[in-house]
Amino acid sequence: MTNQNVDRNEIAKFEALASRWWDPSSEFKPLHDINPLRLNYIDERVSLAGKRALDVGCGGGLLSEGMAQRGAHVTGIDMGEAPLAVARLHGMESGVNVDYRQITIEELAQDKEHAGQYDVVTCLEMLEHVPDPASVIRACAAMLKPGGHLFVSTINRNPKSFLFAIVGAEYVLRLLPKGTHEWKKFIRPSEMSDHLRHAGLDVRELTGMTYNPITKVYKLGRDVDVNYLMHARDIREA
């Protein structure tokens, strides 16, 4: 693991919480709340039905199952053994078929059977947890078919994101366990755009995601100060 683009401390955080992944009232409530928004965002830009999709950093499988339910043929990868076990078990209970694998995206990109074979690659709420986000982006790009779509999401790095994503979410509102995020690992949209362009991708759209603590509702919009999604596409013609 020392030669892989993983942070063992980050993996341990999610290993410890894995059994509660599918409990919508647990520490993963924010993921349950935003999952419909994420799914709709992706499906509205690339109709998932019949598409081959790869979910990078799939965890317990919330997004993976959602994409499969919309007709995609999904592979989910993660380096956490416990979250993957939870994902497989939930898939058996729900009857939703997803191919889960414990492997890094860089390793998978070296597999000729998988590289260049996906219409859609997603990497959501994961890049802020790895040592080298650019490496992940390059490997994600290598998995796409010509003209394929990549969707990423993470947290902006600025004073507001520290106040909202760490102080507010982890300490005041307690939406997330303390220590879930490290501010220095957050990624500015300009940095993300550079990573995507250097990987041969065309940035199509930047969308913000905000949370209203009064209504307890998430929504998509123009405010990218804290959470944001980005849609990019392979520049080769399909």
Coordinates of C-alpha atoms in Angstrom, one line a residue:
M1 CA 0.0 0.0 0.0
T2 CA 3.0 2.3 0.5
N3 CA 3.5 2.6 -3.3
Q4 CA -0.2 3.2 -4.0
N5 CA -2.0 6.5 -4.2
V6 CA -3.9 5.9 -0.9
D7 CA -3.9 7.3 2.6
R8 CA -4.3 4.4 5.1
N9 CA -5.6 6.8 7.7
E10 CA -8.4 7.9 5.3
I11 CA -9.3 4.3 4.5
A12 CA -9.4 3.5 8.3
K13 CA -11.9 6.3 8.9
F14 CA -14.4 4.8 6.5
E15 CA -13.6 1.2 7.4
A16 CA -14.7 2.0 11.0
L17 CA -18.1 3.4 9.8
A18 CA -18.8 0.9 7.1
S19 CA -21.6 -1.0 8.9
R20 CA -23.7 2.1 9.0
W21 CA -23.3 3.1 5.3
W22 CA -26.8 2.4 4.3
D23 CA -28.4 3.8 7.4
P24 CA -29.9 7.2 6.3
S25 CA -29.9 8.5 9.9
S26 CA -26.2 7.6 10.5
E27 CA -23.0 9.6 9.8
F28 CA -23.7 9.0 6.1
K29 CA -27.0 10.9 6.2
P30 CA -25.4 13.7 4.0
L31 CA -24.5 11.2 1.4
H32 CA -28.1 9.8 1.4
D33 CA -29.4 13.3 1.1
I34 CA -27.2 14.4 -1.8
N35 CA -27.3 11.1 -3.7
P36 CA -30.5 11.9 -5.7
L37 CA -29.0 15.2 -6.7
R38 CA -25.8 13.5 -7.9
L39 CA -27.7 10.9 -9.8
N40 CA -30.0 13.3 -11.5
Y41 CA -27.0 15.6 -12.4
I42 CA -25.2 12.7 -14.1
D43 CA -28.3 11.1 -15.7
E44 CA -29.4 14.5 -17.2
R45 CA -26.1 14.9 -19.0
V46 CA -25.5 11.3 -20.0
S47 CA -28.5 9.0 -20.0
L48 CA -27.3 6.1 -17.9
A49 CA -29.5 3.4 -19.4
G50 CA -27.3 0.9 -21.2
K51 CA -24.1 2.8 -20.4
R52 CA -21.0 1.2 -18.9
A53 CA -20.1 3.1 -15.8
L54 CA -17.2 3.1 -13.3
D55 CA -17.6 4.5 -9.8
V56 CA -14.2 5.3 -8.3
G57 CA -14.2 5.4 -4.5
C58 CA -17.6 3.7 -4.4
G59 CA -17.5 3.1 -0.6
G60 CA -20.7 1.2 0.4
G61 CA -22.2 1.6 -3.0
L62 CA -24.8 4.3 -2.8
L63 CA -24.0 5.9 -6.1
S64 CA -23.1 2.6 -7.7
E65 CA -26.5 1.1 -7.0
G66 CA -28.2 4.3 -8.0
M67 CA -26.6 4.2 -11.4
A68 CA -27.3 0.5 -11.8
Q69 CA -31.0 1.1 -10.9
R70 CA -31.1 3.6 -13.8
G71 CA -29.9 1.0 -16.3
A72 CA -26.1 1.3 -16.2
H73 CA -23.7 -1.6 -16.1
V74 CA -21.6 -0.5 -13.1
T75 CA -18.2 -1.4 -11.7
G76 CA -17.5 0.1 -8.3
I77 CA -13.9 0.2 -7.0
D78 CA -12.6 1.2 -3.5
M79 CA -9.6 0.4 -1.3
G80 CA -11.7 -0.1 1.8
E81 CA -12.5 -3.8 2.4
A82 CA -15.3 -3.3 4.9
P83 CA -17.2 -0.7 2.8
L84 CA -17.0 -3.1 -0.2
A85 CA -18.3 -6.0 1.9
V86 CA -21.2 -3.8 2.9
A87 CA -21.8 -2.8 -0.7
R88 CA -21.8 -6.4 -1.9
L89 CA -24.2 -7.5 0.9
H90 CA -26.6 -4.6 0.2
G91 CA -26.5 -5.5 -3.5
M92 CA -27.5 -9.1 -2.7
E93 CA -30.4 -7.8 -0.5
S94 CA -31.6 -5.2 -3.0
G95 CA -31.1 -7.4 -6.1
V96 CA -29.1 -4.6 -7.8
N97 CA -26.1 -6.0 -9.7
V98 CA -22.8 -4.1 -9.4
D99 CA -19.3 -5.5 -10.0
Y100 CA -17.3 -4.4 -6.9
R101 CA -13.5 -4.6 -6.8
Q102 CA -10.9 -3.7 -4.2
I103 CA -8.3 -1.9 -6.4
T104 CA -7.0 1.6 -7.0
I105 CA -8.0 3.4 -10.2
E106 CA -4.3 3.6 -11.2
E107 CA -4.0 -0.2 -11.1
L108 CA -7.3 -0.7 -12.9
A109 CA -6.1 1.7 -15.7
Q110 CA -3.3 -0.7 -16.4
D111 CA -5.7 -3.5 -17.1
K112 CA -6.3 -3.7 -20.9
E113 CA -9.7 -5.3 -20.3
H114 CA -11.0 -2.2 -18.5
A115 CA -8.9 0.8 -19.8
G116 CA -10.8 2.8 -22.4
Q117 CA -14.0 0.9 -21.9
Y118 CA -16.3 3.2 -20.0
D119 CA -18.9 5.6 -21.2
V120 CA -19.1 7.2 -17.7
V121 CA -16.6 7.5 -14.9
T122 CA -17.6 9.0 -11.5
C123 CA -15.3 10.1 -8.7
L124 CA -17.4 11.8 -6.1
E125 CA -16.4 12.9 -2.6
M126 CA -13.1 11.0 -3.0
L127 CA -10.4 13.2 -4.4
E128 CA -10.0 15.1 -1.1
H129 CA -9.0 11.9 0.6
V130 CA -6.0 10.8 -1.6
P131 CA -2.4 12.1 -1.6
D132 CA -2.3 12.8 -5.4
P133 CA -5.6 13.8 -6.9
A134 CA -4.0 14.5 -10.3
S135 CA -3.0 10.9 -10.5
V136 CA -6.5 9.7 -9.9
I137 CA -7.8 12.1 -12.6
R138 CA -5.3 10.9 -15.2
A139 CA -6.3 7.3 -14.4
C140 CA -10.0 8.1 -14.6
A141 CA -9.4 9.7 -18.0
A142 CA -7.6 6.6 -19.2
M143 CA -10.7 4.5 -18.4
L144 CA -13.0 6.5 -20.7
K145 CA -14.1 5.6 -24.2
P146 CA -13.5 8.3 -26.8
G147 CA -16.1 11.0 -26.0
G148 CA -16.7 9.5 -22.6
H149 CA -17.8 11.5 -19.6
L150 CA -16.1 12.1 -16.2
F151 CA -17.9 13.5 -13.2
V152 CA -16.0 14.6 -10.1
S153 CA -17.0 16.3 -6.9
T154 CA -15.1 17.7 -4.0
I155 CA -14.8 20.7 -1.7
N156 CA -13.3 24.1 -2.5
R157 CA -10.4 25.4 -0.5
N158 CA -11.0 28.8 1.0
P159 CA -11.9 30.3 4.3
K160 CA -15.7 29.8 3.7
S161 CA -15.2 26.1 3.1
F162 CA -13.2 25.8 6.3
L163 CA -16.1 27.5 8.2
F164 CA -18.9 25.5 6.5
A165 CA -17.4 22.1 5.7
I166 CA -15.3 21.6 8.8
V167 CA -16.4 23.9 11.6
G168 CA -20.1 23.9 10.6
A169 CA -20.6 20.4 9.3
E170 CA -18.4 18.5 11.7
Y171 CA -18.4 20.6 14.9
V172 CA -21.6 22.7 15.0
L173 CA -24.3 20.8 13.0
R174 CA -22.5 17.4 13.5
L175 CA -23.5 16.3 10.0
L176 CA -20.2 14.5 9.7
P177 CA -17.8 12.8 12.2
K178 CA -15.1 15.1 13.5
G179 CA -11.9 14.7 11.4
T180 CA -13.7 13.6 8.3
H181 CA -12.0 16.3 6.2
E182 CA -8.7 18.1 6.2
W183 CA -8.9 21.6 4.8
K184 CA -5.5 21.5 3.2
K185 CA -6.6 18.6 1.0
F186 CA -9.6 20.5 -0.5
I187 CA -9.2 21.4 -4.2
R188 CA -10.0 24.7 -5.8
P189 CA -12.1 24.5 -9.0
S190 CA -9.2 26.1 -10.9
E191 CA -6.9 23.3 -9.7
M192 CA -9.4 20.7 -10.6
S193 CA -9.8 22.2 -14.1
D194 CA -6.1 22.1 -14.6
H195 CA -6.0 18.4 -13.6
L196 CA -8.8 17.6 -16.0
R197 CA -7.3 19.5 -19.0
H198 CA -3.8 18.0 -18.4
A199 CA -5.5 14.6 -18.6
G200 CA -6.9 15.4 -22.0
L201 CA -10.4 16.3 -20.9
D202 CA -12.6 19.2 -21.9
V203 CA -14.3 20.8 -18.9
R204 CA -18.0 21.2 -19.7
E205 CA -19.7 22.5 -16.5
L206 CA -19.0 23.6 -13.0
T207 CA -22.0 23.3 -10.5
G208 CA -22.2 24.1 -6.8
M209 CA -24.0 22.2 -4.1
T210 CA -25.2 24.1 -1.0
Y211 CA -26.9 23.1 2.2
N212 CA -29.6 25.1 4.0
P213 CA -29.2 24.4 7.8
I214 CA -32.7 25.7 8.4
T215 CA -34.6 23.6 5.9
K216 CA -32.0 20.9 6.0
V217 CA -32.1 20.7 2.2
Y218 CA -29.3 20.4 -0.3
K219 CA -29.6 22.0 -3.8
L220 CA -27.5 22.5 -6.9
G221 CA -26.7 26.0 -8.1
R222 CA -24.1 28.6 -8.9
D223 CA -22.5 28.8 -5.5
V224 CA -19.2 26.8 -5.7
D225 CA -17.6 28.3 -2.6
V226 CA -17.9 25.0 -0.7
N227 CA -19.1 21.8 -2.4
Y228 CA -19.0 21.5 -6.2
L229 CA -19.4 19.1 -9.1
M230 CA -17.6 19.2 -12.4
H231 CA -18.4 17.5 -15.7
A232 CA -15.7 16.9 -18.2
R233 CA -15.5 14.9 -21.5
D234 CA -12.9 13.1 -23.4
I235 CA -11.9 15.3 -26.3
R236 CA -11.5 12.4 -28.7
E237 CA -14.5 11.8 -31.0
A238 CA -16.8 8.9 -30.1

